[in-house]
Tab-separated table of C-alpha atoms in Angstrom:
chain	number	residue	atom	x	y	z
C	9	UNK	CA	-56.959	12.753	-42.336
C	10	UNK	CA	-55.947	15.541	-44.782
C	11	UNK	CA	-52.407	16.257	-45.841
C	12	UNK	CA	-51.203	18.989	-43.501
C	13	UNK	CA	-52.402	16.907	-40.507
C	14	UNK	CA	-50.326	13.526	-41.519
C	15	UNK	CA	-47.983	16.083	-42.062
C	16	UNK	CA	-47.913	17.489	-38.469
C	17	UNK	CA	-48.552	13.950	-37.155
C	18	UNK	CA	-45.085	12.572	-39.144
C	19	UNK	CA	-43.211	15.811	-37.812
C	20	UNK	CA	-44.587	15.130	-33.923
C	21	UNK	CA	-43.725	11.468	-34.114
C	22	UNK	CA	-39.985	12.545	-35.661
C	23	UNK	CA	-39.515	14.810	-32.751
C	24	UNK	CA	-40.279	12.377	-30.248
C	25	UNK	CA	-37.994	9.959	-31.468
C	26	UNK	CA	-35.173	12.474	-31.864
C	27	UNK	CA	-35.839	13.520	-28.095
C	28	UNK	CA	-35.296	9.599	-27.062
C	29	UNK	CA	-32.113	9.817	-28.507
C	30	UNK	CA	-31.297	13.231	-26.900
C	31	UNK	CA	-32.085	11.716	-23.663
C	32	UNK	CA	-31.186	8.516	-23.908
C	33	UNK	CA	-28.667	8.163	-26.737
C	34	UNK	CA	-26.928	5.887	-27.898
C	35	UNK	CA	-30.054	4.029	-27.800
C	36	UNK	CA	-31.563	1.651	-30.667
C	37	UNK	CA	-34.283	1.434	-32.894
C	38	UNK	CA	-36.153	-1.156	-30.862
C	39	UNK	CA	-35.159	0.492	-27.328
C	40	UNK	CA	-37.241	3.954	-28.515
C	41	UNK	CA	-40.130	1.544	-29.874
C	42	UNK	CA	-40.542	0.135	-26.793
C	43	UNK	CA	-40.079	3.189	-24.671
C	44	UNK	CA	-42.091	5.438	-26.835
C	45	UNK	CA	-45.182	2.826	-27.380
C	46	UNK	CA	-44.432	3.937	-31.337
C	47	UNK	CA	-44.574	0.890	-33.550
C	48	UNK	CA	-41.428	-0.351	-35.007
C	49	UNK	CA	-42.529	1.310	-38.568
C	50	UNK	CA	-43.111	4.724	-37.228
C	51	UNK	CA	-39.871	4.728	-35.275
C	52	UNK	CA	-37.734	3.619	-38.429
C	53	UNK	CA	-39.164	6.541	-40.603
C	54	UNK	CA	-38.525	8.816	-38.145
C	55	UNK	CA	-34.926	7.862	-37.875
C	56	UNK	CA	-34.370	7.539	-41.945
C	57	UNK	CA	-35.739	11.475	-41.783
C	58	UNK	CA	-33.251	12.223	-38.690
C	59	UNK	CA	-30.264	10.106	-40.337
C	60	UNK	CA	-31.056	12.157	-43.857
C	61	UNK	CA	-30.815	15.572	-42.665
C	62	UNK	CA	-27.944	14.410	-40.635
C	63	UNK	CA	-29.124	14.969	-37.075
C	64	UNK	CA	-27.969	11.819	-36.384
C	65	UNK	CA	-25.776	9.216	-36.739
C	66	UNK	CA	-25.292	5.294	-36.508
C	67	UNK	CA	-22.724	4.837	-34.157
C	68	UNK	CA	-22.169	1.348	-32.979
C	69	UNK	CA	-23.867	-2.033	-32.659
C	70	UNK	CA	-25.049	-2.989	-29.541
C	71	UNK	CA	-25.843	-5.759	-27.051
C	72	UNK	CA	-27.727	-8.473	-28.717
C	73	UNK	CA	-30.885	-10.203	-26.829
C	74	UNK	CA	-31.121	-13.023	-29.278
C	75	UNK	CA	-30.688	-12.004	-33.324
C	76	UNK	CA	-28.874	-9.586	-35.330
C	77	UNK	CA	-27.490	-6.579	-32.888
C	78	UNK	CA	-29.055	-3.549	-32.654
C	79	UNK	CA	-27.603	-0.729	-33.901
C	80	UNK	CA	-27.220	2.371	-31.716
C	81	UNK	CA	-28.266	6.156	-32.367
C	82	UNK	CA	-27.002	9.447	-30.991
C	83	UNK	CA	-27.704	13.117	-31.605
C	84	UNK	CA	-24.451	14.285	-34.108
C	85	UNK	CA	-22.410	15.950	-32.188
C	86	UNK	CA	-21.294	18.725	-34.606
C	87	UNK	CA	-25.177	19.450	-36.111
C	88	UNK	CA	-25.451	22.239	-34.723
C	89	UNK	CA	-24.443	24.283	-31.252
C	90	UNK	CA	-26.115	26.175	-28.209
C	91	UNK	CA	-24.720	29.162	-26.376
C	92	UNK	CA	-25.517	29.920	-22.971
C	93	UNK	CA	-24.861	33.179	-21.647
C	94	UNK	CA	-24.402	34.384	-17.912
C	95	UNK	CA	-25.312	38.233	-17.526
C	96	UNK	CA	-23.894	39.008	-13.866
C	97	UNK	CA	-22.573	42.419	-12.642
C	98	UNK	CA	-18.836	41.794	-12.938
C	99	UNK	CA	-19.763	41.091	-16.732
C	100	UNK	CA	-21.265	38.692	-19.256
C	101	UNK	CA	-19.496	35.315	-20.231
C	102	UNK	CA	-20.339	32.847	-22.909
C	103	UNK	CA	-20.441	29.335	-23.181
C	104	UNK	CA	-20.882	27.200	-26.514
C	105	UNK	CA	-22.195	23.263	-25.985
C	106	UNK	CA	-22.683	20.291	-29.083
C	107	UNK	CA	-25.269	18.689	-29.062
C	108	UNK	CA	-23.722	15.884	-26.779
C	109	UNK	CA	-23.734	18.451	-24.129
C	110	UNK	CA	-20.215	18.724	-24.370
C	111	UNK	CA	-18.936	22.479	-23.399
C	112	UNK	CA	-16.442	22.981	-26.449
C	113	UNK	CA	-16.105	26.649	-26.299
C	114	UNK	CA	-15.878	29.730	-23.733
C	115	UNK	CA	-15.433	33.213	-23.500
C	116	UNK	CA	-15.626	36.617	-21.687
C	117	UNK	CA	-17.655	38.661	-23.799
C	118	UNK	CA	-16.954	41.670	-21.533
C	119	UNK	CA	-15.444	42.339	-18.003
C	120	UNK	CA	-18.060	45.271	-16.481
C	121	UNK	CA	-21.304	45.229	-15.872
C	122	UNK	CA	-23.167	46.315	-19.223
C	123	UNK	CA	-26.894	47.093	-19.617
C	124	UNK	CA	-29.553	47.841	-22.416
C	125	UNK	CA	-29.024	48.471	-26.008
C	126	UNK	CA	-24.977	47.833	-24.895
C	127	UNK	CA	-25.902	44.005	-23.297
C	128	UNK	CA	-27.273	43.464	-26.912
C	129	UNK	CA	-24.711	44.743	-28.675
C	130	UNK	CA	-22.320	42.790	-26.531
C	131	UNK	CA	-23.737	39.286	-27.026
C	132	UNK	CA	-25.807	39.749	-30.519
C	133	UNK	CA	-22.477	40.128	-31.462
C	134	UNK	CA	-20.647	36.894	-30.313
C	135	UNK	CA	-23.959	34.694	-31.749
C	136	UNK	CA	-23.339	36.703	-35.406
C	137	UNK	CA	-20.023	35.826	-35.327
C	138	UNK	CA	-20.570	32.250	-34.733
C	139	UNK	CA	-23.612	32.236	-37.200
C	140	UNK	CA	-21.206	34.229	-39.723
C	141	UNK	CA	-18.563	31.709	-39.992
C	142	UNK	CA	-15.582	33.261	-38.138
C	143	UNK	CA	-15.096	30.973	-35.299
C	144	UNK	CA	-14.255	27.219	-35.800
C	145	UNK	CA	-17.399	26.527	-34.174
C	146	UNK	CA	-21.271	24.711	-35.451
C	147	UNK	CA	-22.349	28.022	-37.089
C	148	UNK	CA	-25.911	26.397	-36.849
C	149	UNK	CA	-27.436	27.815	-33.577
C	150	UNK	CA	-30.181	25.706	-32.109
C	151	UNK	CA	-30.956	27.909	-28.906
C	152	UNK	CA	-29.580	30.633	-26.855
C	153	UNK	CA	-29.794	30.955	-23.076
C	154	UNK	CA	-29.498	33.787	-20.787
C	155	UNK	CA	-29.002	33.142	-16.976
C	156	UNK	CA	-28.922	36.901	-15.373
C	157	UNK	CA	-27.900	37.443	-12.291
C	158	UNK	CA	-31.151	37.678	-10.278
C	159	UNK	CA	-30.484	41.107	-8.610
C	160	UNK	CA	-30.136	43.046	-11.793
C	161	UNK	CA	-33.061	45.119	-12.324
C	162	UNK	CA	-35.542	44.478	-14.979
C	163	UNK	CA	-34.893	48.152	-16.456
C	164	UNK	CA	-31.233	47.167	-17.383
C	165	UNK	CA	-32.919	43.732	-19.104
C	166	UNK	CA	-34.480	46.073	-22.092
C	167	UNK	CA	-33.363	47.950	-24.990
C	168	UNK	CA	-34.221	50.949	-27.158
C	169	UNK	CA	-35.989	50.696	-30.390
C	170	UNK	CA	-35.991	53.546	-31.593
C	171	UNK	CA	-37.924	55.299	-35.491
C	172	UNK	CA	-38.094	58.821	-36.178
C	173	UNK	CA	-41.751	58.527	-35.117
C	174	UNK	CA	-41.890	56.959	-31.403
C	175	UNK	CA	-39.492	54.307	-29.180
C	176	UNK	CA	-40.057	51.635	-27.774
C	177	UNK	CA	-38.446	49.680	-25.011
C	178	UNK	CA	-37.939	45.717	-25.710
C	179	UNK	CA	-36.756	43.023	-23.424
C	180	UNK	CA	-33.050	41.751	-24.068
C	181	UNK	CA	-34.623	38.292	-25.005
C	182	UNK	CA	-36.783	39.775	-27.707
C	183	UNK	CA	-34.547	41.665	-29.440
C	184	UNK	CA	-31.901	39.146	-29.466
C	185	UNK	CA	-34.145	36.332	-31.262
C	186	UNK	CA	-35.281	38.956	-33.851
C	187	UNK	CA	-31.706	40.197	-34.292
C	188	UNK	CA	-29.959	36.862	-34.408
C	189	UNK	CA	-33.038	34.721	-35.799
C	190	UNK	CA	-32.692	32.095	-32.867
C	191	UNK	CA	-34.926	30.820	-30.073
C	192	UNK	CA	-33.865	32.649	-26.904
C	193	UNK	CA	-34.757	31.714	-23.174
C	194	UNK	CA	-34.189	33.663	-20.150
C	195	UNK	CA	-33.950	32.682	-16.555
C	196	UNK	CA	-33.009	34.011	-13.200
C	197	UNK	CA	-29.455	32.477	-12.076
C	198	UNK	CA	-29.945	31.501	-8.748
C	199	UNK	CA	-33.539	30.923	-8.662
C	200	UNK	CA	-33.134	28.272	-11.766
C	201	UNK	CA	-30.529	26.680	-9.769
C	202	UNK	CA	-33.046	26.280	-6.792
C	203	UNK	CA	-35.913	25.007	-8.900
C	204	UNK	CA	-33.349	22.213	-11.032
C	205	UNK	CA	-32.846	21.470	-7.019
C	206	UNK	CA	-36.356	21.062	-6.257
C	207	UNK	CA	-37.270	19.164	-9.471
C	208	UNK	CA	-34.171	16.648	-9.066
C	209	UNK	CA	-33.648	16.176	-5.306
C	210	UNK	CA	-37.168	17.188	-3.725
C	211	UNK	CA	-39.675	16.435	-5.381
C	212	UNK	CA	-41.991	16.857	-2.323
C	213	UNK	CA	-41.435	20.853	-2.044
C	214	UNK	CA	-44.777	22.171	-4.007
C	215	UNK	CA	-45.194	25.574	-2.010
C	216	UNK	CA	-42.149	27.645	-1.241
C	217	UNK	CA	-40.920	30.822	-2.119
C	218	UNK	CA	-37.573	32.335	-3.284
C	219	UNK	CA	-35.856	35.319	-1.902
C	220	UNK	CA	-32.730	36.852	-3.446
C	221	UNK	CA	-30.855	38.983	-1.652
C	222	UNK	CA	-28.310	41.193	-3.814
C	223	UNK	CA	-27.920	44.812	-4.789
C	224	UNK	CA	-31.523	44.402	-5.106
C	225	UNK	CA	-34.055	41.941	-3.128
C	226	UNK	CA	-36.661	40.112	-4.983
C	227	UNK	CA	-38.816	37.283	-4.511
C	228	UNK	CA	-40.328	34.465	-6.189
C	229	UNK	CA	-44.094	32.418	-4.744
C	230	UNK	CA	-45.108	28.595	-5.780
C	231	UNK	CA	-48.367	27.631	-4.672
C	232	UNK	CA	-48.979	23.897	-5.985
C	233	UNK	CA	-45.686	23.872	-8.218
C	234	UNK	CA	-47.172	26.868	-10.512
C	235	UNK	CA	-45.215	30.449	-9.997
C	236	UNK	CA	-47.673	33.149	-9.436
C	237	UNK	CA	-47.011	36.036	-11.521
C	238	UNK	CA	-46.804	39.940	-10.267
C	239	UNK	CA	-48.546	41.214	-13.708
C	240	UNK	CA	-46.368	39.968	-16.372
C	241	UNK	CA	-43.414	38.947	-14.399
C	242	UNK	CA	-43.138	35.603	-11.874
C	243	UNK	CA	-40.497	38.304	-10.067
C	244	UNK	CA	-42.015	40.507	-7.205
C	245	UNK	CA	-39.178	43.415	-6.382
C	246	UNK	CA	-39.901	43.521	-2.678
C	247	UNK	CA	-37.068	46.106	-2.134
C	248	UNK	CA	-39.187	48.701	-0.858
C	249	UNK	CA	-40.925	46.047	1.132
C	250	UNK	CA	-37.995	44.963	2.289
C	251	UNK	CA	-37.098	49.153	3.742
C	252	UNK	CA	-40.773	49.921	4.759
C	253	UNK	CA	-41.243	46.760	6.982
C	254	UNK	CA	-44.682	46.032	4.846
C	255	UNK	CA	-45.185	43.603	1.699
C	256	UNK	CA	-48.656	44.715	0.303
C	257	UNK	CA	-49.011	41.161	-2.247
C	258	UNK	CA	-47.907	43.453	-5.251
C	259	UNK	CA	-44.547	44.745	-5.641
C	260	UNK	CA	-44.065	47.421	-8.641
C	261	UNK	CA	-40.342	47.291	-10.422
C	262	UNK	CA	-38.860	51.408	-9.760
C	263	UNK	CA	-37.826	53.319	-12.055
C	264	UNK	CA	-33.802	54.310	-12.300
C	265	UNK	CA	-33.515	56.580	-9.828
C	266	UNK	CA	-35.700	55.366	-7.163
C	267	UNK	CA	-34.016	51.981	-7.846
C	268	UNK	CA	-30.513	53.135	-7.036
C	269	UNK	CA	-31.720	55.324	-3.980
C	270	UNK	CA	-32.852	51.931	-2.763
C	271	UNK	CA	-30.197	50.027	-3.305
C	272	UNK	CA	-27.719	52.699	-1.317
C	273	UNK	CA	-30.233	52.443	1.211
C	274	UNK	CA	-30.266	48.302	1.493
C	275	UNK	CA	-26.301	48.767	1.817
C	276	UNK	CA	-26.293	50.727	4.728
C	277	UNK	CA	-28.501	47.633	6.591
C	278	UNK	CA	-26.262	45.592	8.853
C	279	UNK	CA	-26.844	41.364	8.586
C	280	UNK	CA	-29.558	42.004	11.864
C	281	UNK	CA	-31.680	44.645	10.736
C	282	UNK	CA	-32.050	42.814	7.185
C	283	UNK	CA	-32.922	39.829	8.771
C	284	UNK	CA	-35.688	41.827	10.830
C	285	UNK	CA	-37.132	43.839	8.515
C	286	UNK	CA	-36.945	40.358	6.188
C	287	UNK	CA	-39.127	38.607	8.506
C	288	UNK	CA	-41.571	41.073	8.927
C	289	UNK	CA	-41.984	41.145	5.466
C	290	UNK	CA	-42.223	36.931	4.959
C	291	UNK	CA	-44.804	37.150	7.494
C	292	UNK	CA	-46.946	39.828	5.363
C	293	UNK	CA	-46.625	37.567	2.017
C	294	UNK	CA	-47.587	34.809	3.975
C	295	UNK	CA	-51.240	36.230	4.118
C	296	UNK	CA	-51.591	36.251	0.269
C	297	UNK	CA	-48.741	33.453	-0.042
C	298	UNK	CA	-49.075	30.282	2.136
C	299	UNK	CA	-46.045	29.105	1.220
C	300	UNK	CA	-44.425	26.094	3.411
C	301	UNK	CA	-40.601	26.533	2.621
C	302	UNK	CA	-38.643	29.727	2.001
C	303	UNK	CA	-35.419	29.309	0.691
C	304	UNK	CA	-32.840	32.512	0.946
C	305	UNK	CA	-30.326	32.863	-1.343
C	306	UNK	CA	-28.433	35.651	-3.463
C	307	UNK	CA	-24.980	37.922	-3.378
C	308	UNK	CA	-24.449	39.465	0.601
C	309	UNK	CA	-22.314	39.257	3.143
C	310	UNK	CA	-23.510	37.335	6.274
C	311	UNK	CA	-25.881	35.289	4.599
C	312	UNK	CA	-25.723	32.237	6.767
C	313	UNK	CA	-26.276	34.789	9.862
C	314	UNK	CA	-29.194	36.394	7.846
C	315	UNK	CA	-31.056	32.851	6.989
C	316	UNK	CA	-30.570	31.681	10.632
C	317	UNK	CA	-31.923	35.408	12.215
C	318	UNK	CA	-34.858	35.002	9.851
C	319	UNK	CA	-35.225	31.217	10.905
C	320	UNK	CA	-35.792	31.915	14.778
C	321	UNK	CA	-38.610	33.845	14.124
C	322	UNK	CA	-40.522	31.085	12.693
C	323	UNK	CA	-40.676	28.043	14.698
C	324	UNK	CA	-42.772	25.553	12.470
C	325	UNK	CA	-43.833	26.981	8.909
C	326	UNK	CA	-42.398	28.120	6.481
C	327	UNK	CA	-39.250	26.179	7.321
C	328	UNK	CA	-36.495	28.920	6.219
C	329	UNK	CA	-33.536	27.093	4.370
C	330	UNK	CA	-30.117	28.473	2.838
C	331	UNK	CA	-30.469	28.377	-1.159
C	332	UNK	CA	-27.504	26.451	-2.352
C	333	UNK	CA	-25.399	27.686	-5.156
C	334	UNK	CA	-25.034	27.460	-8.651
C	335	UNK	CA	-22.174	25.403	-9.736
C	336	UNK	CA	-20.143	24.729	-13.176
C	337	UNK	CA	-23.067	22.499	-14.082
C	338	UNK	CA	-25.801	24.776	-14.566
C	339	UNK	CA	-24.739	26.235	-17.925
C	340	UNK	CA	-24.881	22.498	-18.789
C	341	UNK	CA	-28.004	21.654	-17.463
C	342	UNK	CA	-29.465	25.151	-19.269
C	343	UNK	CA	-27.830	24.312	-22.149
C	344	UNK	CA	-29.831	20.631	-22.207
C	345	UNK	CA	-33.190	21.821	-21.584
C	346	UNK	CA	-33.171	24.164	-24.259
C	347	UNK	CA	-31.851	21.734	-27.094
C	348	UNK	CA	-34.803	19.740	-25.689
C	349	UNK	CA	-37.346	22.211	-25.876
C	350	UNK	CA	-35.971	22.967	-29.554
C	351	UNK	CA	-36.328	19.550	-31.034
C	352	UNK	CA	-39.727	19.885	-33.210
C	353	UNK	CA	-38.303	23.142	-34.877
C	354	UNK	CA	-35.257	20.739	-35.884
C	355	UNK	CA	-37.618	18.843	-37.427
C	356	UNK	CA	-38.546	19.640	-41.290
C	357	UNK	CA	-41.092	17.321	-43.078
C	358	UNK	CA	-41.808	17.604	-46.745
């Protein structure tokens, strides 16, 4: 095996090892042997690497099961920080997490809804100033997450790059991790919440779709766990769907103007006539989606009375359920899976 592969094979092994203790810390030595199927040598280089660049940190001994007691490992708290943010239309707010999980800092970034070039301004900011040294917080950022509001339309989700030659329009996500230098991950509020549900609590639910119902009404498909994706996007804007009656299996995101003309339009719909022109639609997608669950959630009045319209119409499959929604928690559980998904670029091997 040459050098760069022993290499990559040390720097796998050390971010295994470091995710055991993520997930299960404190936890010893022996416990992530035995879990991990690594042999007692691999684990304890991997932890001398983690303990050296102080990732980690001996904490206590623990229970003994005959011998010296084990001593216990846990991610160090202070290492390093991750920020989630939650982009809504009343206005962006920020939350800061160590690497316990612990939320240890929060703010309002701004009070208004805020789009484009603006957003980025707004929360490229906050991570700089973190990263810069003016807050009393990790200025090491391992991740950032942004949970948008799943009505907002994808237009307001990009920014201007602009040269003296051409521009360019870049999603929010992009330019924040070139700005900023950080991994950044963006989900859909509500739909996230629904799909933590499914993964945690039902298990069983492989085929279902998502519809949000907000300012805007879009919808998500699962066929066999795996989201089908509407060209680049998992997110099908069935808006105009939703007005003609008709879902034709693609859905293209409007432009501006034709966006807000449909959005005063969807406002004028009372909780019945959404819920009938809603069915008609979930009975077109079922020809190209044969989903067996649709779950309803999003921002409107008379939701309940919308879900249980919809749900007369169908009297087997899909079953039509009421989305729950998101709590406190779901910055926290956002903020977990991306320090997870972040552990091999922790790691540095020499």
């Amino acid at each position: 095996m040459d050098k760069k592969s022993l290499k990559d094979v040390k720097r796998n092994n050390t971010a295994k090892v470091l995710e055991y203790i993520l997930k299960q810390g404190p936890v010893s030595r022996i416990e992530i042997a035995e879990q991990s199927r690594f042999s007692p040598s691999t684990v304890s280089m991997a932890v001398s690497l983690l303990l050296k660049d102080g990732m980690v940190e001996e904490v206590r001994e623990g229970v003994s099961t005959g011998g010296r007691k084990p001593i216990l490992l846990q991610m160090k708290e202070d290492y390093g920080c991750i920020i989630t943010v939650s982009v809504l239309r009343n206005g962006v707010n920020a939350e800061v997490f160590d690497l316990s999980g612990k939320r240890i800092a929060e703010r309002t970034l701004i009070s208004r809804y805020t789009s484009g070039n603006r957003l980025l301004k707004v929360i490229g900011g906050f991570v700089q100033e973190i990263q810069n040294g003016k807050t009393e917080l990790p200025t090491r950022i391992i991740g950032l997450g942004l949970l948008c509001q799943d009505d907002l339309p994808e237009y307001d989700l990009m920014t201007e790059f602009s040269t003296s030659l051409s521009s360019d329009l870049i999603r929010l996500e992009t330019a924040l991790a070139t700005r900023c230098g950080v991994p950044v991950k963006k989900e859909l509020l509500n739909r996230y919440n629904l799909n933590y549900y499914l993964k945690t609590a039902d298990a069983s639910c492989t085929d279902y779709a998502y519809v949000n119902i907000g300012e805007r009404i879009t919808a998500s498909f699962v066929l066999n766990r795996k989201m089908i994706h509407n060209s680049k996007d998992s997110i099908f804007d069935i808006s105009s769907a939703v007005l003609s009656g008709s879902f034709a299996g693609y859905e293209n995101n409007p432009g501006g103007s034709m966006a807000i003309a449909q959005e005063t339009a969807l406002k004028s719909f009372s909780a019945d006539k959404l819920a009938e022109k809603l069915t008609q639609v979930i009975k077109s997608a079922l020809l190209f989606f044969p989903v067996k669950d649709v779950f309803i959630g999003g921002q409107v009045e008379g939701l309940e009375q919308v879900v249980e319209k919809i749900s007369q119409n169908f009297a087997f499959q899909p079953v039509i359920r009421k989305a729950g929604e998101p709590g406190k928690q779901i910055c926290d559980i956002f903020a977990r899976q991306i320090l997870w998904e972040n552990c091999y670029a922790l790691i540095e091997v020499n």
